[in-house]
Structure formats: structure tokens, C-alpha cells
PDB file of C-alpha atoms in Angstrom:
ATOM      1  CA  MET A   1      -0.002   0.001   0.003  1.00 90.00           C
ATOM      2  CA  GLU A   2       1.301   3.414  -0.965  1.00 94.00           C
ATOM      3  CA  GLN A   3       0.012   6.626   0.568  1.00 97.00           C
ATOM      4  CA  TYR A   4       0.255  10.146  -0.816  1.00 98.00           C
ATOM      5  CA  LYS A   5      -0.616  13.489   0.709  1.00 98.00           C
ATOM      6  CA  ILE A   6      -2.484  15.205  -2.124  1.00 98.00           C
ATOM      7  CA  VAL A   7      -3.995  18.620  -2.858  1.00 98.00           C
ATOM      8  CA  LEU A   8      -6.884  19.249  -5.247  1.00 97.00           C
ATOM      9  CA  GLU A   9      -6.755  22.758  -6.733  1.00 97.00           C
ATOM     10  CA  SER A  10     -10.523  23.380  -6.780  1.00 92.00           C
ATOM     11  CA  GLN A  11     -12.453  26.488  -7.779  1.00 87.00           C
ATOM     12  CA  LEU A  12     -12.985  27.161  -4.069  1.00 87.00           C
ATOM     13  CA  GLY A  13      -9.297  26.892  -3.265  1.00 94.00           C
ATOM     14  CA  PRO A  14      -6.859  24.078  -2.412  1.00 97.00           C
ATOM     15  CA  ARG A  15      -8.345  20.980  -0.730  1.00 96.00           C
ATOM     16  CA  GLU A  16      -5.944  18.666   1.117  1.00 97.00           C
ATOM     17  CA  GLY A  17      -6.425  14.934   1.368  1.00 97.00           C
ATOM     18  CA  THR A  18      -4.807  11.530   0.963  1.00 98.00           C
ATOM     19  CA  LEU A  19      -4.587   8.927  -1.766  1.00 98.00           C
ATOM     20  CA  GLN A  20      -3.991   5.303  -0.809  1.00 98.00           C
ATOM     21  CA  LEU A  21      -3.244   2.767  -3.534  1.00 97.00           C
ATOM     22  CA  GLU A  22      -2.742  -0.969  -3.688  1.00 97.00           C
ATOM     23  CA  TYR A  23      -1.977  -3.037  -6.806  1.00 92.00           C
ATOM     24  CA  ARG A  24      -3.242  -6.623  -6.868  1.00 91.00           C
ATOM     25  CA  ASN A  25      -4.091  -9.024  -9.661  1.00 87.00           C
ATOM     26  CA  GLY A  26      -3.639  -6.342 -12.313  1.00 83.00           C
ATOM     27  CA  ILE A  27      -6.028  -3.853 -10.682  1.00 90.00           C
ATOM     28  CA  LEU A  28      -5.371  -0.683  -8.697  1.00 96.00           C
ATOM     29  CA  ASN A  29      -7.677  -0.173  -5.714  1.00 97.00           C
ATOM     30  CA  GLY A  30      -7.665   2.329  -2.917  1.00 98.00           C
ATOM     31  CA  THR A  31      -9.233   5.470  -1.551  1.00 98.00           C
ATOM     32  CA  ILE A  32      -9.131   9.214  -1.963  1.00 98.00           C
ATOM     33  CA  THR A  33      -9.948  10.929   1.324  1.00 97.00           C
ATOM     34  CA  LEU A  34     -10.989  14.528   0.757  1.00 95.00           C
ATOM     35  CA  LEU A  35     -13.358  16.982   2.486  1.00 89.00           C
ATOM     36  CA  GLY A  36     -13.988  14.458   5.251  1.00 92.00           C
ATOM     37  CA  TYR A  37     -15.196  11.720   2.877  1.00 96.00           C
ATOM     38  CA  GLU A  38     -13.442   8.474   1.969  1.00 97.00           C
ATOM     39  CA  ASN A  39     -14.022   7.788  -1.744  1.00 97.00           C
ATOM     40  CA  PRO A  40     -13.173   4.309  -3.142  1.00 98.00           C
ATOM     41  CA  VAL A  41     -11.060   4.320  -6.316  1.00 98.00           C
ATOM     42  CA  PHE A  42     -10.192   1.681  -8.884  1.00 96.00           C
ATOM     43  CA  GLY A  43      -8.111   1.843 -12.011  1.00 97.00           C
ATOM     44  CA  GLU A  44      -5.084   0.710 -13.930  1.00 96.00           C
ATOM     45  CA  TRP A  45      -1.521   1.547 -14.875  1.00 95.00           C
ATOM     46  CA  THR A  46      -1.466   3.292 -18.254  1.00 96.00           C
ATOM     47  CA  GLY A  47       2.310   3.696 -18.459  1.00 95.00           C
ATOM     48  CA  GLU A  48       5.452   3.085 -16.466  1.00 94.00           C
ATOM     49  CA  HIS A  49       4.667   5.972 -14.110  1.00 96.00           C
ATOM     50  CA  SER A  50       1.049   6.825 -14.966  1.00 97.00           C
ATOM     51  CA  ILE A  51      -2.297   5.633 -13.677  1.00 97.00           C
ATOM     52  CA  ARG A  52      -5.952   6.280 -14.476  1.00 98.00           C
ATOM     53  CA  LEU A  53      -8.490   6.062 -11.630  1.00 98.00           C
ATOM     54  CA  SER A  54     -12.291   6.070 -11.612  1.00 98.00           C
ATOM     55  CA  HIS A  55     -13.960   7.365  -8.470  1.00 97.00           C
ATOM     56  CA  HIS A  56     -16.637   9.540  -6.957  1.00 96.00           C
ATOM     57  CA  LEU A  57     -15.941  12.762  -5.108  1.00 94.00           C
ATOM     58  CA  HIS A  58     -18.434  13.312  -2.295  1.00 91.00           C
ATOM     59  CA  THR A  59     -19.012  16.736  -0.804  1.00 84.00           C
ATOM     60  CA  GLN A  60     -21.709  18.112   1.464  1.00 83.00           C
ATOM     61  CA  ILE A  61     -23.710  19.261  -1.537  1.00 85.00           C
ATOM     62  CA  SER A  62     -22.855  16.834  -4.358  1.00 87.00           C
ATOM     63  CA  ASP A  63     -21.573  13.453  -5.499  1.00 91.00           C
ATOM     64  CA  LEU A  64     -19.456  13.780  -8.637  1.00 92.00           C
ATOM     65  CA  SER A  65     -18.379  10.892 -10.864  1.00 96.00           C
ATOM     66  CA  CYS A  66     -14.731  11.514 -11.764  1.00 97.00           C
ATOM     67  CA  ILE A  67     -11.708  10.249 -13.669  1.00 98.00           C
ATOM     68  CA  SER A  68      -8.286  11.160 -12.292  1.00 98.00           C
ATOM     69  CA  VAL A  69      -5.055  10.678 -14.201  1.00 98.00           C
ATOM     70  CA  PHE A  70      -1.783  10.780 -12.233  1.00 98.00           C
ATOM     71  CA  GLU A  71       1.925  10.820 -13.070  1.00 98.00           C
ATOM     72  CA  MET A  72       4.412   9.629 -10.443  1.00 96.00           C
ATOM     73  CA  GLU A  73       8.026  10.831 -10.473  1.00 96.00           C
ATOM     74  CA  GLY A  74      10.008   9.732  -7.427  1.00 95.00           C
ATOM     75  CA  ASP A  75       8.003  10.901  -4.402  1.00 96.00           C
ATOM     76  CA  THR A  76       6.001  13.494  -6.400  1.00 98.00           C
ATOM     77  CA  ILE A  77       2.534  12.910  -7.809  1.00 98.00           C
ATOM     78  CA  THR A  78       0.705  15.254 -10.204  1.00 98.00           C
ATOM     79  CA  GLY A  79      -2.427  14.922 -12.265  1.00 98.00           C
ATOM     80  CA  THR A  80      -5.873  16.065 -13.248  1.00 98.00           C
ATOM     81  CA  LEU A  81      -9.395  15.299 -12.106  1.00 97.00           C
ATOM     82  CA  GLN A  82     -12.129  15.476 -14.713  1.00 97.00           C
ATOM     83  CA  ASN A  83     -15.887  15.282 -14.290  1.00 94.00           C
ATOM     84  CA  ASP A  84     -18.762  16.349 -16.506  1.00 91.00           C
ATOM     85  CA  ARG A  85     -18.420  19.982 -15.354  1.00 86.00           C
ATOM     86  CA  ASN A  86     -14.716  20.824 -15.205  1.00 92.00           C
ATOM     87  CA  VAL A  87     -11.068  19.832 -14.891  1.00 96.00           C
ATOM     88  CA  MET A  88      -8.988  20.422 -11.752  1.00 97.00           C
ATOM     89  CA  LYS A  89      -5.322  19.762 -10.939  1.00 98.00           C
ATOM     90  CA  TRP A  90      -3.860  17.409  -8.322  1.00 98.00           C
ATOM     91  CA  HIS A  91      -0.381  17.545  -6.787  1.00 98.00           C
ATOM     92  CA  GLY A  92       1.263  15.916  -3.807  1.00 98.00           C
ATOM     93  CA  LYS A  93       4.009  13.832  -2.251  1.00 98.00           C
ATOM     94  CA  ARG A  94       4.399  10.236  -1.147  1.00 97.00           C
ATOM     95  CA  GLU A  95       4.345   9.996   2.626  1.00 95.00           C
ATOM     96  CA  SER A  96       7.670   8.704   3.938  1.00 80.00           C
ATOM     97  CA  GLY A  97       7.645   5.146   5.121  1.00 65.00           C
ATOM     98  CA  LYS A  98       4.424   4.376   3.230  1.00 53.00           C
ATOM     99  CA  LYS A  99       5.929   2.832   0.088  1.00 51.00           C
ATOM    100  CA  GLY A 100       4.834  -0.747  -0.246  1.00 49.00           C
ATOM    101  CA  GLY A 101       6.663  -1.489  -3.490  1.00 46.00           C
ATOM    102  CA  ASP A 102       3.703  -3.363  -4.945  1.00 44.00           C
ATOM    103  CA  ALA A 103       2.166  -0.446  -6.885  1.00 44.00           C
ATOM    104  CA  GLU A 104       5.125   1.283  -8.471  1.00 47.00           C
ATOM    105  CA  ASN A 105       5.773   0.332 -12.106  1.00 47.00           C
ATOM    106  CA  GLY A 106       2.625  -1.728 -12.314  1.00 50.00           C
ATOM    107  CA  GLY A 107       3.723  -4.094  -9.582  1.00 46.00           C
ATOM    108  CA  GLU A 108       6.636  -5.422 -11.578  1.00 40.00           C
TER     109      GLU A 108
END
């Protein structure tokens, strides 16, 4: 299990959260915790350092269906979140001591 401290650059300002990922049997699973909600994610590796995740983003006033695409370079993670209304940017860092080794490079 890998864990990242992430920030979503939303229209209402930066929103801090966490991304937890685990790679098993060819599938990425995990959670995005943001705005006090834990949102399950699932997806796949699309390149050596890139992933594509499907998830919902719950808030107090809505439940958005989203696709997030991330690039991982060392301990840095960047990406975009897209839903039917807009596109927002993600950025963050891997939390030290949280690298499990099973997710990086597609588990190879």
C-alpha cells in the first residue's frame, strides 16, 4: 500500500487529502480521502509511471463521478481530475515510510 498526501486545486481553493493505492491481480484499488469523505477508487496503470483512476468525489452538496489521471516521479505525484463539469489539478508527495513497493511500475 502506498500513501500520498495530495492537494486538489478546486475552484474554491486548495483541498488537502490523501490517496492510498494498492496493486493486486492487475487492478489498482484504494481510496481518496478529501473533504472528510473516503471515496473508493479503482483503475489501472497506463504507463510506467502513470495511472488512471475512476472514483466519486463526495461533498456536502454533491456526489461527482470523476476520472483522475496521475503521473508519479520519485516521491512526487501530479495529475488532473475530470468530471462532466470541469477539470482540476492534483499535486502531492508520497508519505515517507508508506511505500509498499507493490504499486510502483505496475507491480513489476
